[in-house]
PDB file of C-alpha atoms in Angstrom:
ATOM      1  CA  MET A  18     101.760 130.866  81.675  1.00 72.00           C
ATOM      2  CA  GLY A  19     102.803 134.303  82.753  1.00 82.00           C
ATOM      3  CA  LYS A  20     105.777 135.182  85.167  1.00 84.00           C
ATOM      4  CA  ALA A  21     103.817 135.343  88.215  1.00 82.00           C
ATOM      5  CA  GLU A  22     102.105 131.815  87.512  1.00 89.00           C
ATOM      6  CA  LYS A  23     105.504 130.473  86.729  1.00 92.00           C
ATOM      7  CA  THR A  24     106.804 131.790  89.817  1.00 92.00           C
ATOM      8  CA  ARG A  25     103.833 130.294  91.957  1.00 94.00           C
ATOM      9  CA  GLN A  26     104.200 126.827  90.248  1.00 95.00           C
ATOM     10  CA  PHE A  27     108.100 126.887  90.967  1.00 95.00           C
ATOM     11  CA  ILE A  28     107.329 127.633  94.760  1.00 95.00           C
ATOM     12  CA  ILE A  29     104.785 124.799  94.812  1.00 96.00           C
ATOM     13  CA  GLU A  30     107.134 122.246  93.145  1.00 95.00           C
ATOM     14  CA  LYS A  31     109.875 123.304  95.409  1.00 95.00           C
ATOM     15  CA  ALA A  32     107.798 123.253  98.499  1.00 95.00           C
ATOM     16  CA  ALA A  33     105.933 119.717  97.464  1.00 94.00           C
ATOM     17  CA  PRO A  34     108.572 117.222  98.718  1.00 93.00           C
ATOM     18  CA  ILE A  35     109.461 119.373 101.904  1.00 94.00           C
ATOM     19  CA  PHE A  36     105.825 119.438 103.190  1.00 94.00           C
ATOM     20  CA  ASN A  37     105.366 115.673 101.820  1.00 91.00           C
ATOM     21  CA  ARG A  38     108.477 114.521 104.128  1.00 90.00           C
ATOM     22  CA  LYS A  39     108.337 117.127 106.916  1.00 91.00           C
ATOM     23  CA  GLY A  40     104.526 117.610 107.336  1.00 89.00           C
ATOM     24  CA  VAL A  41     102.585 120.748 107.557  1.00 89.00           C
ATOM     25  CA  ALA A  42     103.634 121.765 110.967  1.00 89.00           C
ATOM     26  CA  GLY A  43     107.359 120.709 110.648  1.00 91.00           C
ATOM     27  CA  THR A  44     107.801 122.858 107.445  1.00 93.00           C
ATOM     28  CA  SER A  45     108.531 126.291 107.808  1.00 93.00           C
ATOM     29  CA  ILE A  46     108.649 129.167 105.653  1.00 92.00           C
ATOM     30  CA  SER A  47     112.482 129.233 106.098  1.00 94.00           C
ATOM     31  CA  ASP A  48     112.426 125.888 104.587  1.00 95.00           C
ATOM     32  CA  ILE A  49     110.561 126.955 101.541  1.00 95.00           C
ATOM     33  CA  LEU A  50     112.976 130.017 101.221  1.00 94.00           C
ATOM     34  CA  LYS A  51     116.091 127.811 101.410  1.00 94.00           C
ATOM     35  CA  ALA A  52     114.554 125.403  98.719  1.00 95.00           C
ATOM     36  CA  THR A  53     113.400 128.115  96.447  1.00 94.00           C
ATOM     37  CA  ARG A  54     116.174 130.699  96.839  1.00 93.00           C
ATOM     38  CA  LEU A  55     113.606 133.360  96.873  1.00 92.00           C
ATOM     39  CA  ALA A  56     113.236 136.183  99.577  1.00 90.00           C
ATOM     40  CA  LYS A  57     110.237 136.213 101.833  1.00 89.00           C
ATOM     41  CA  GLY A  58     108.481 138.833  99.605  1.00 89.00           C
ATOM     42  CA  GLY A  59     109.000 136.602  96.643  1.00 88.00           C
ATOM     43  CA  VAL A  60     107.029 133.828  98.414  1.00 90.00           C
ATOM     44  CA  TYR A  61     104.569 136.165 100.308  1.00 89.00           C
ATOM     45  CA  GLY A  62     104.158 138.082  96.891  1.00 89.00           C
ATOM     46  CA  ASN A  63     102.679 134.972  95.523  1.00 91.00           C
ATOM     47  CA  PHE A  64     100.930 133.315  98.463  1.00 92.00           C
ATOM     48  CA  SER A  65      99.090 135.003 101.419  1.00 91.00           C
ATOM     49  CA  SER A  66      99.828 132.506 103.867  1.00 91.00           C
ATOM     50  CA  LYS A  67     101.487 129.025 104.429  1.00 92.00           C
ATOM     51  CA  GLU A  68      98.107 127.682 104.569  1.00 91.00           C
ATOM     52  CA  GLU A  69      97.543 128.564 101.005  1.00 94.00           C
ATOM     53  CA  ILE A  70     100.845 127.054  99.985  1.00 95.00           C
ATOM     54  CA  VAL A  71      99.930 123.886 101.800  1.00 94.00           C
ATOM     55  CA  MET A  72      96.399 123.505 100.008  1.00 94.00           C
ATOM     56  CA  GLU A  73      98.292 124.226  96.622  1.00 95.00           C
ATOM     57  CA  VAL A  74     101.138 121.767  97.345  1.00 95.00           C
ATOM     58  CA  PHE A  75      98.553 119.100  98.273  1.00 94.00           C
ATOM     59  CA  ASP A  76      96.654 119.864  94.922  1.00 95.00           C
ATOM     60  CA  TYR A  77      99.882 119.420  93.100  1.00 95.00           C
ATOM     61  CA  ILE A  78     101.068 116.329  94.594  1.00 93.00           C
ATOM     62  CA  ALA A  79      97.584 114.692  94.407  1.00 93.00           C
ATOM     63  CA  GLY A  80      97.679 115.541  90.467  1.00 94.00           C
ATOM     64  CA  GLU A  81     101.150 114.148  89.939  1.00 91.00           C
ATOM     65  CA  GLU A  82     100.290 110.860  91.923  1.00 90.00           C
ATOM     66  CA  LYS A  83      97.094 110.646  89.714  1.00 92.00           C
ATOM     67  CA  LEU A  84      99.112 111.152  86.637  1.00 92.00           C
ATOM     68  CA  GLN A  85     101.623 108.633  87.749  1.00 89.00           C
ATOM     69  CA  LEU A  86      99.095 106.070  88.388  1.00 90.00           C
ATOM     70  CA  ARG A  87      97.204 106.377  85.242  1.00 93.00           C
ATOM     71  CA  LYS A  88     100.610 106.234  83.450  1.00 94.00           C
ATOM     72  CA  VAL A  89     101.289 102.901  85.156  1.00 93.00           C
ATOM     73  CA  THR A  90      97.991 101.485  84.010  1.00 95.00           C
ATOM     74  CA  ALA A  91      97.724 102.812  80.450  1.00 95.00           C
ATOM     75  CA  THR A  92      99.793 100.418  78.775  1.00 91.00           C
ATOM     76  CA  ALA A  93      97.283  97.324  79.934  1.00 96.00           C
ATOM     77  CA  ASN A  94      94.392  96.740  77.774  1.00 94.00           C
ATOM     78  CA  THR A  95      92.581  94.729  80.359  1.00 97.00           C
ATOM     79  CA  SER A  96      91.494  95.266  83.783  1.00 97.00           C
ATOM     80  CA  ALA A  97      93.441  92.472  84.993  1.00 97.00           C
ATOM     81  CA  GLY A  98      96.426  93.761  83.333  1.00 97.00           C
ATOM     82  CA  LYS A  99      95.769  97.257  84.890  1.00 97.00           C
ATOM     83  CA  PHE A 100      95.468  95.714  88.424  1.00 97.00           C
ATOM     84  CA  GLU A 101      98.788  93.780  87.939  1.00 97.00           C
ATOM     85  CA  ALA A 102     100.401  96.896  86.801  1.00 96.00           C
ATOM     86  CA  LEU A 103      99.290  98.813  89.912  1.00 95.00           C
ATOM     87  CA  PHE A 104     100.538  95.702  92.161  1.00 96.00           C
ATOM     88  CA  GLU A 105     103.790  95.841  90.413  1.00 94.00           C
ATOM     89  CA  TYR A 106     103.916  99.428  91.047  1.00 92.00           C
ATOM     90  CA  TYR A 107     103.050  99.142  94.754  1.00 92.00           C
ATOM     91  CA  SER A 108     105.669  96.436  95.147  1.00 93.00           C
ATOM     92  CA  THR A 109     108.431  98.846  94.578  1.00 87.00           C
ATOM     93  CA  PHE A 110     106.657 102.060  96.373  1.00 76.00           C
ATOM     94  CA  PRO A 111     107.974 104.647  97.125  1.00 67.00           C
ATOM     95  CA  LYS A 112     111.009 104.283  94.622  1.00 72.00           C
ATOM     96  CA  ASN A 113     108.827 105.252  91.544  1.00 68.00           C
ATOM     97  CA  GLN A 114     107.177 108.139  93.184  1.00 67.00           C
ATOM     98  CA  ARG A 115     106.795 111.531  91.283  1.00 67.00           C
ATOM     99  CA  VAL A 116     107.230 113.480  94.511  1.00 74.00           C
ATOM    100  CA  ALA A 117     109.508 112.225  97.036  1.00 76.00           C
ATOM    101  CA  GLY A 118     108.439 111.763 100.673  1.00 77.00           C
ATOM    102  CA  GLY A 119     106.029 108.950 100.875  1.00 79.00           C
ATOM    103  CA  CYS A 120     102.144 108.790 100.550  1.00 84.00           C
ATOM    104  CA  PRO A 121     100.671 112.213 100.661  1.00 86.00           C
ATOM    105  CA  MET A 122      97.186 110.848 101.676  1.00 84.00           C
ATOM    106  CA  LEU A 123      99.034 109.314 104.896  1.00 86.00           C
ATOM    107  CA  ASN A 124     101.187 112.166 105.432  1.00 86.00           C
ATOM    108  CA  PHE A 125      98.679 115.096 104.903  1.00 88.00           C
ATOM    109  CA  GLY A 126      95.741 113.150 106.319  1.00 86.00           C
ATOM    110  CA  VAL A 127      97.127 112.343 109.772  1.00 83.00           C
ATOM    111  CA  GLU A 128      98.055 115.617 110.204  1.00 80.00           C
ATOM    112  CA  ALA A 129      94.947 117.430 108.791  1.00 76.00           C
ATOM    113  CA  ASP A 130      92.641 114.992 111.054  1.00 71.00           C
ATOM    114  CA  ASP A 131      91.076 117.699 113.336  1.00 74.00           C
ATOM    115  CA  THR A 132      93.351 120.652 112.849  1.00 78.00           C
ATOM    116  CA  ASN A 133      92.747 121.573 109.125  1.00 85.00           C
ATOM    117  CA  PRO A 134      89.402 121.024 108.032  1.00 89.00           C
ATOM    118  CA  GLY A 135      90.119 122.190 104.532  1.00 90.00           C
ATOM    119  CA  LEU A 136      92.896 120.047 104.017  1.00 92.00           C
ATOM    120  CA  LYS A 137      90.966 117.092 105.606  1.00 91.00           C
ATOM    121  CA  LYS A 138      88.348 117.707 102.869  1.00 92.00           C
ATOM    122  CA  LYS A 139      90.767 117.528 100.001  1.00 93.00           C
ATOM    123  CA  VAL A 140      92.285 114.340 101.525  1.00 92.00           C
ATOM    124  CA  SER A 141      88.992 112.743 101.915  1.00 93.00           C
ATOM    125  CA  GLU A 142      88.143 113.669  98.260  1.00 94.00           C
ATOM    126  CA  LEU A 143      91.347 111.896  97.029  1.00 94.00           C
ATOM    127  CA  VAL A 144      90.474 108.710  99.024  1.00 94.00           C
ATOM    128  CA  LEU A 145      87.019 108.736  97.371  1.00 96.00           C
ATOM    129  CA  TYR A 146      88.596 109.369  93.949  1.00 96.00           C
ATOM    130  CA  TYR A 147      91.058 106.243  94.355  1.00 96.00           C
ATOM    131  CA  GLU A 148      88.331 103.997  95.462  1.00 97.00           C
ATOM    132  CA  SER A 149      86.046 105.048  92.759  1.00 97.00           C
ATOM    133  CA  ARG A 150      88.770 104.329  90.128  1.00 96.00           C
ATOM    134  CA  ILE A 151      89.306 100.951  91.664  1.00 97.00           C
ATOM    135  CA  ALA A 152      85.640 100.239  91.511  1.00 98.00           C
ATOM    136  CA  LYS A 153      85.559 101.424  87.856  1.00 97.00           C
ATOM    137  CA  MET A 154      88.223  98.920  86.814  1.00 97.00           C
ATOM    138  CA  VAL A 155      86.329  96.073  88.556  1.00 98.00           C
ATOM    139  CA  GLN A 156      83.193  97.191  86.496  1.00 98.00           C
ATOM    140  CA  TYR A 157      85.181  97.382  83.421  1.00 96.00           C
ATOM    141  CA  GLY A 158      86.351  93.897  83.898  1.00 97.00           C
ATOM    142  CA  LYS A 159      82.955  92.590  84.701  1.00 98.00           C
ATOM    143  CA  ASP A 160      81.693  94.319  81.668  1.00 97.00           C
ATOM    144  CA  ASN A 161      84.249  92.655  79.576  1.00 96.00           C
ATOM    145  CA  GLY A 162      83.711  89.106  80.800  1.00 97.00           C
ATOM    146  CA  GLU A 163      87.008  89.069  82.910  1.00 97.00           C
ATOM    147  CA  PHE A 164      85.286  88.983  86.379  1.00 98.00           C
ATOM    148  CA  LYS A 165      82.218  87.402  87.873  1.00 97.00           C
ATOM    149  CA  PRO A 166      79.320  89.517  87.692  1.00 97.00           C
ATOM    150  CA  GLU A 167      78.584  89.275  91.454  1.00 97.00           C
ATOM    151  CA  TRP A 168      81.829  90.809  92.498  1.00 97.00           C
ATOM    152  CA  ASP A 169      81.116  93.724  94.665  1.00 98.00           C
ATOM    153  CA  GLU A 170      83.315  96.453  93.024  1.00 98.00           C
ATOM    154  CA  LYS A 171      82.679  98.876  95.909  1.00 98.00           C
ATOM    155  CA  LYS A 172      83.677  96.658  98.872  1.00 98.00           C
ATOM    156  CA  PHE A 173      86.593  95.507  96.956  1.00 98.00           C
ATOM    157  CA  ALA A 174      87.745  99.264  96.178  1.00 98.00           C
ATOM    158  CA  VAL A 175      87.504  99.906  99.883  1.00 98.00           C
ATOM    159  CA  LYS A 176      89.457  96.870 100.832  1.00 98.00           C
ATOM    160  CA  MET A 177      92.192  97.344  98.320  1.00 97.00           C
ATOM    161  CA  PHE A 178      92.635 100.989  98.951  1.00 97.00           C
ATOM    162  CA  THR A 179      92.849 100.664 102.855  1.00 96.00           C
ATOM    163  CA  MET A 180      95.190  97.581 102.447  1.00 97.00           C
ATOM    164  CA  LEU A 181      97.469  99.155 100.203  1.00 95.00           C
ATOM    165  CA  GLU A 182      97.444 102.528 102.640  1.00 93.00           C
ATOM    166  CA  GLY A 183      98.113 100.385 105.660  1.00 93.00           C
ATOM    167  CA  ALA A 184     100.940  98.445 103.880  1.00 93.00           C
ATOM    168  CA  ILE A 185     102.510 101.754 102.644  1.00 90.00           C
ATOM    169  CA  LEU A 186     102.587 102.825 106.443  1.00 89.00           C
ATOM    170  CA  VAL A 187     103.936  99.720 107.817  1.00 91.00           C
ATOM    171  CA  SER A 188     106.497  99.545 104.957  1.00 87.00           C
ATOM    172  CA  SER A 189     107.649 103.123 105.650  1.00 84.00           C
ATOM    173  CA  VAL A 190     107.970 102.352 109.314  1.00 86.00           C
ATOM    174  CA  LEU A 191     109.649  99.063 109.047  1.00 88.00           C
ATOM    175  CA  GLY A 192     112.002  99.996 106.290  1.00 85.00           C
ATOM    176  CA  HIS A 193     110.955  97.166 103.882  1.00 87.00           C
ATOM    177  CA  ASN A 194     108.348  95.845 101.800  1.00 89.00           C
ATOM    178  CA  LYS A 195     107.376  92.316 103.231  1.00 93.00           C
ATOM    179  CA  GLN A 196     103.948  93.394 104.529  1.00 93.00           C
ATOM    180  CA  MET A 197     103.177  95.311 101.158  1.00 94.00           C
ATOM    181  CA  LEU A 198     104.066  92.084  99.131  1.00 96.00           C
ATOM    182  CA  VAL A 199     101.823  89.928 101.440  1.00 96.00           C
ATOM    183  CA  VAL A 200      98.980  92.466 100.736  1.00 97.00           C
ATOM    184  CA  LEU A 201      99.607  92.362  97.138  1.00 97.00           C
ATOM    185  CA  ASP A 202      99.454  88.593  97.042  1.00 97.00           C
ATOM    186  CA  ALA A 203      96.141  88.695  99.084  1.00 98.00           C
ATOM    187  CA  LEU A 204      94.814  90.972  96.552  1.00 98.00           C
ATOM    188  CA  ARG A 205      95.998  88.962  93.567  1.00 98.00           C
ATOM    189  CA  GLU A 206      94.136  86.043  95.077  1.00 97.00           C
ATOM    190  CA  GLU A 207      91.026  87.677  95.561  1.00 97.00           C
ATOM    191  CA  MET A 208      91.125  88.797  92.077  1.00 97.00           C
ATOM    192  CA  LYS A 209      91.849  85.457  90.884  1.00 96.00           C
ATOM    193  CA  HIS A 210      89.008  84.098  92.830  1.00 97.00           C
ATOM    194  CA  HIS A 211      86.491  86.454  91.036  1.00 98.00           C
ATOM    195  CA  SER A 212      88.274  85.988  87.633  1.00 97.00           C
ATOM    196  CA  LEU A 213      86.217  84.019  84.661  1.00 95.00           C
TER     197      LEU A 213
END
């Protein structure tokens, strides 16, 4: 990685938690300058606009989240074990998050709804990625005789993803994880119902 690439990466990593906490509209170039201790030319010499920084930051945060969730599930050999590892992870979310500030899909998704089609597309792709990962975990379990063959992995993926995202939102607003724990118990019950 050359000097320019290192500087770009440095800016992205410093800006990521700011955008994730304060949002796109709430984050100013001054915030980024303060966090990086760079002059305006140092930032704009590497990025053409705040919009470009936002898009790169979202890709970075999404990549870090994917890496974290792969790490969480990597030690389990069974599909049920991978699900339980995820449930444990979400029971303490966001304490173990790689980039501070809460769930990037909620944070960026709400803001990008109608104002930023490019960012909305990136958030949509990330949602579909997570749903497909959940569906694959169910299918893996079905293929290996852990789960009943009639369990609809696509419907469960949508249900699990939206329940977790809703619980993250409510937990963030209320400042505790009681609702998250109820959601996790419901997901465990469904998994148990479809287990062989």
